[in-house]
PDB file of C-alpha atoms in Angstrom:
ATOM      1  CA  SER V  20     -21.688  11.331  27.746  1.00  0.00           C
ATOM      2  CA  VAL V  21     -23.046  10.798  24.265  1.00  0.00           C
ATOM      3  CA  ASP V  22     -23.976  13.789  22.157  1.00  0.00           C
ATOM      4  CA  PHE V  23     -26.934  12.778  19.971  1.00  0.00           C
ATOM      5  CA  ALA V  24     -26.415  15.694  17.600  1.00  0.00           C
ATOM      6  CA  GLU V  25     -23.722  13.754  15.720  1.00  0.00           C
ATOM      7  CA  PHE V  26     -26.244  11.021  14.738  1.00  0.00           C
ATOM      8  CA  ALA V  27     -28.769  13.502  13.365  1.00  0.00           C
ATOM      9  CA  GLU V  28     -28.489  12.466   9.687  1.00  0.00           C
ATOM     10  CA  ASP V  29     -29.120   8.788  10.508  1.00  0.00           C
ATOM     11  CA  VAL V  30     -32.192   9.437  12.610  1.00  0.00           C
ATOM     12  CA  GLU V  31     -35.415   8.559  10.895  1.00  0.00           C
ATOM     13  CA  ILE V  32     -38.362  10.479  12.173  1.00  0.00           C
ATOM     14  CA  ILE V  33     -41.278   8.095  12.418  1.00  0.00           C
ATOM     15  CA  GLN V  34     -44.534   9.916  12.512  1.00  0.00           C
ATOM     16  CA  GLN V  35     -46.745   8.895  15.360  1.00  0.00           C
ATOM     17  CA  VAL V  36     -50.159   8.069  13.950  1.00  0.00           C
ATOM     18  CA  ALA V  37     -52.989   7.793  16.399  1.00  0.00           C
ATOM     19  CA  VAL V  38     -54.306   4.292  15.894  1.00  0.00           C
ATOM     20  CA  GLU V  39     -58.032   4.295  16.247  1.00  0.00           C
ATOM     21  CA  GLU V  40     -59.658   1.244  17.690  1.00  0.00           C
ATOM     22  CA  GLU V  41     -61.043  -0.494  14.596  1.00  0.00           C
ATOM     23  CA  ASN V  42     -64.783  -0.591  14.828  1.00  0.00           C
ATOM     24  CA  ILE V  43     -65.589  -4.206  14.061  1.00  0.00           C
ATOM     25  CA  GLU V  44     -68.860  -4.458  12.202  1.00  0.00           C
ATOM     26  CA  ASP V  45     -70.385  -7.160  14.366  1.00  0.00           C
ATOM     27  CA  ASP V  46     -73.870  -6.442  13.175  1.00  0.00           C
ATOM     28  CA  GLN V  47     -73.284  -8.117   9.827  1.00  0.00           C
ATOM     29  CA  PRO V  48     -75.920 -10.839   9.472  1.00  0.00           C
ATOM     30  CA  PHE V  49     -74.704 -14.404   9.885  1.00  0.00           C
ATOM     31  CA  VAL V  50     -75.626 -17.161   7.434  1.00  0.00           C
ATOM     32  CA  LYS V  51     -74.882 -20.037   9.807  1.00  0.00           C
ATOM     33  CA  VAL V  52     -75.055 -19.775  13.599  1.00  0.00           C
ATOM     34  CA  GLU V  53     -74.831 -22.194  16.513  1.00  0.00           C
ATOM     35  CA  GLN V  54     -78.559 -21.883  17.096  1.00  0.00           C
ATOM     36  CA  MET V  55     -80.476 -21.038  13.924  1.00  0.00           C
ATOM     37  CA  PRO V  56     -83.622 -18.900  14.194  1.00  0.00           C
ATOM     38  CA  SER V  57     -86.863 -20.788  14.602  1.00  0.00           C
ATOM     39  CA  PHE V  58     -90.290 -19.969  13.225  1.00  0.00           C
ATOM     40  CA  MET V  59     -93.347 -20.973  15.271  1.00  0.00           C
ATOM     41  CA  GLY V  60     -91.317 -23.753  16.863  1.00  0.00           C
ATOM     42  CA  GLY V  61     -90.104 -25.010  13.482  1.00  0.00           C
ATOM     43  CA  ASP V  62     -87.490 -24.081  10.898  1.00  0.00           C
ATOM     44  CA  LEU V  63     -87.264 -22.577   7.432  1.00  0.00           C
ATOM     45  CA  ASN V  64     -89.578 -25.303   6.067  1.00  0.00           C
ATOM     46  CA  THR V  65     -92.239 -24.355   8.634  1.00  0.00           C
ATOM     47  CA  PHE V  66     -91.864 -20.776   7.411  1.00  0.00           C
ATOM     48  CA  ARG V  67     -92.061 -21.880   3.762  1.00  0.00           C
ATOM     49  CA  MET V  68     -95.385 -23.639   4.481  1.00  0.00           C
ATOM     50  CA  TRP V  69     -96.678 -20.544   6.293  1.00  0.00           C
ATOM     51  CA  VAL V  70     -95.728 -18.359   3.300  1.00  0.00           C
ATOM     52  CA  ALA V  71     -97.479 -20.789   0.926  1.00  0.00           C
ATOM     53  CA  GLN V  72    -100.714 -20.551   2.974  1.00  0.00           C
ATOM     54  CA  GLU V  73    -100.615 -16.752   3.147  1.00  0.00           C
ATOM     55  CA  PHE V  74     -99.616 -16.182  -0.466  1.00  0.00           C
ATOM     56  CA  LYS V  75    -102.239 -15.338  -3.077  1.00  0.00           C
ATOM     57  CA  ILE V  76    -101.274 -15.575  -6.743  1.00  0.00           C
ATOM     58  CA  PRO V  77    -101.853 -12.069  -8.072  1.00  0.00           C
ATOM     59  CA  ALA V  78    -104.808 -11.984 -10.501  1.00  0.00           C
ATOM     60  CA  ILE V  79    -102.736 -10.197 -13.132  1.00  0.00           C
ATOM     61  CA  ALA V  80    -100.107 -12.973 -12.964  1.00  0.00           C
ATOM     62  CA  ALA V  81    -102.776 -15.671 -13.329  1.00  0.00           C
ATOM     63  CA  GLU V  82    -104.445 -13.865 -16.260  1.00  0.00           C
ATOM     64  CA  ASN V  83    -101.139 -13.431 -18.057  1.00  0.00           C
ATOM     65  CA  GLY V  84     -99.750 -16.862 -17.204  1.00  0.00           C
ATOM     66  CA  ILE V  85     -96.753 -15.355 -15.392  1.00  0.00           C
ATOM     67  CA  GLN V  86     -94.962 -18.033 -13.416  1.00  0.00           C
ATOM     68  CA  GLY V  87     -91.473 -18.890 -12.278  1.00  0.00           C
ATOM     69  CA  LYS V  88     -89.157 -18.727  -9.329  1.00  0.00           C
ATOM     70  CA  VAL V  89     -88.823 -15.888  -6.854  1.00  0.00           C
ATOM     71  CA  VAL V  90     -85.647 -15.931  -4.791  1.00  0.00           C
ATOM     72  CA  VAL V  91     -85.895 -13.610  -1.818  1.00  0.00           C
ATOM     73  CA  GLN V  92     -83.290 -12.832   0.808  1.00  0.00           C
ATOM     74  CA  PHE V  93     -84.111 -11.383   4.221  1.00  0.00           C
ATOM     75  CA  VAL V  94     -82.635 -10.922   7.668  1.00  0.00           C
ATOM     76  CA  ILE V  95     -84.103 -12.181  10.929  1.00  0.00           C
ATOM     77  CA  GLU V  96     -83.247  -9.443  13.389  1.00  0.00           C
ATOM     78  CA  LYS V  97     -82.119  -9.904  17.003  1.00  0.00           C
ATOM     79  CA  ASP V  98     -85.704  -9.159  18.093  1.00  0.00           C
ATOM     80  CA  GLY V  99     -87.194 -11.765  15.718  1.00  0.00           C
ATOM     81  CA  ARG V 100     -88.659  -9.479  13.086  1.00  0.00           C
ATOM     82  CA  LEU V 101     -87.885  -9.662   9.376  1.00  0.00           C
ATOM     83  CA  SER V 102     -85.942  -6.898   7.631  1.00  0.00           C
ATOM     84  CA  SER V 103     -83.719  -6.178   4.611  1.00  0.00           C
ATOM     85  CA  ILE V 104     -85.976  -7.922   2.093  1.00  0.00           C
ATOM     86  CA  GLU V 105     -84.163  -8.211  -1.244  1.00  0.00           C
ATOM     87  CA  PHE V 106     -85.183 -10.024  -4.404  1.00  0.00           C
ATOM     88  CA  LEU V 107     -82.381 -11.903  -6.144  1.00  0.00           C
ATOM     89  CA  GLN V 108     -84.601 -13.373  -8.851  1.00  0.00           C
ATOM     90  CA  SER V 109     -88.208 -12.882  -9.894  1.00  0.00           C
ATOM     91  CA  PRO V 110     -90.355 -13.499 -12.991  1.00  0.00           C
ATOM     92  CA  ASP V 111     -92.344 -10.298 -12.366  1.00  0.00           C
ATOM     93  CA  ARG V 112     -92.742  -7.345 -10.029  1.00  0.00           C
ATOM     94  CA  VAL V 113     -96.267  -8.461  -9.024  1.00  0.00           C
ATOM     95  CA  TYR V 114     -94.758 -11.524  -7.341  1.00  0.00           C
ATOM     96  CA  GLU V 115     -92.213  -9.384  -5.504  1.00  0.00           C
ATOM     97  CA  ASP V 116     -94.997  -7.167  -4.161  1.00  0.00           C
ATOM     98  CA  GLU V 117     -96.993 -10.171  -2.965  1.00  0.00           C
ATOM     99  CA  VAL V 118     -93.995 -11.935  -1.393  1.00  0.00           C
ATOM    100  CA  ARG V 119     -93.027  -8.674   0.363  1.00  0.00           C
ATOM    101  CA  ARG V 120     -96.617  -8.266   1.646  1.00  0.00           C
ATOM    102  CA  VAL V 121     -96.583 -11.795   3.093  1.00  0.00           C
ATOM    103  CA  LEU V 122     -93.093 -11.476   4.625  1.00  0.00           C
ATOM    104  CA  MET V 123     -93.990  -8.169   6.279  1.00  0.00           C
ATOM    105  CA  LYS V 124     -96.877  -9.802   8.147  1.00  0.00           C
ATOM    106  CA  SER V 125     -94.736 -12.698   9.382  1.00  0.00           C
ATOM    107  CA  PRO V 126     -95.073 -13.485  13.073  1.00  0.00           C
ATOM    108  CA  LYS V 127     -91.842 -12.856  14.964  1.00  0.00           C
ATOM    109  CA  TRP V 128     -89.188 -15.547  14.853  1.00  0.00           C
ATOM    110  CA  THR V 129     -87.148 -16.788  17.787  1.00  0.00           C
ATOM    111  CA  PRO V 130     -83.822 -15.150  16.824  1.00  0.00           C
ATOM    112  CA  GLY V 131     -80.680 -17.087  16.044  1.00  0.00           C
ATOM    113  CA  LYS V 132     -77.935 -17.216  18.652  1.00  0.00           C
ATOM    114  CA  GLN V 133     -74.181 -17.241  18.570  1.00  0.00           C
ATOM    115  CA  ARG V 134     -72.374 -17.800  21.912  1.00  0.00           C
ATOM    116  CA  ASN V 135     -75.774 -17.467  23.613  1.00  0.00           C
ATOM    117  CA  SER V 136     -76.403 -13.935  22.295  1.00  0.00           C
ATOM    118  CA  PRO V 137     -79.104 -13.092  19.735  1.00  0.00           C
ATOM    119  CA  VAL V 138     -77.607 -12.275  16.329  1.00  0.00           C
ATOM    120  CA  ARG V 139     -78.898 -11.219  12.918  1.00  0.00           C
ATOM    121  CA  VAL V 140     -79.249 -14.127  10.469  1.00  0.00           C
ATOM    122  CA  ARG V 141     -79.655 -13.889   6.704  1.00  0.00           C
ATOM    123  CA  TYR V 142     -81.857 -16.394   4.888  1.00  0.00           C
ATOM    124  CA  THR V 143     -82.409 -17.007   1.205  1.00  0.00           C
ATOM    125  CA  LEU V 144     -85.806 -18.439   0.315  1.00  0.00           C
ATOM    126  CA  PRO V 145     -86.606 -19.714  -3.188  1.00  0.00           C
ATOM    127  CA  VAL V 146     -90.328 -19.916  -3.977  1.00  0.00           C
ATOM    128  CA  GLU V 147     -91.599 -21.545  -7.179  1.00  0.00           C
ATOM    129  CA  PHE V 148     -94.855 -20.242  -8.653  1.00  0.00           C
ATOM    130  CA  ARG V 149     -96.772 -22.410 -11.095  1.00  0.00           C
ATOM    131  CA  ILE V 150    -100.193 -21.525 -12.382  1.00  0.00           C
ATOM    132  CA  GLN V 151    -102.387 -24.603 -12.647  1.00  0.00           C
TER     133      GLN V 151
END
């Protein structure tokens, strides 16, 4: 028989750490998916045209000649609604308020799909405002 006591100084005690199942954040929005979201049967350009029709240049912007590019980022949720509206660039707060107003009244999109399941998709939309 082997007496393990004689090996005691060589034995390394390895602490058992409970390994938790890593919670994979699968709700991160995608940028590119197998089936991109669609808006009223069209794509991002259809949406851009819809935004252009709904958008009203704020009077204060027109009076003060404020123009430029607004770059807005948003997420199309699994249920087709818009969320997480963020402005990456904007000439003025009045444009942000107006773009947000228009985006919030957007009809629902057909959500994007990855492996046949609806997923969240992030879009970036640049909109140029010129006062004629």
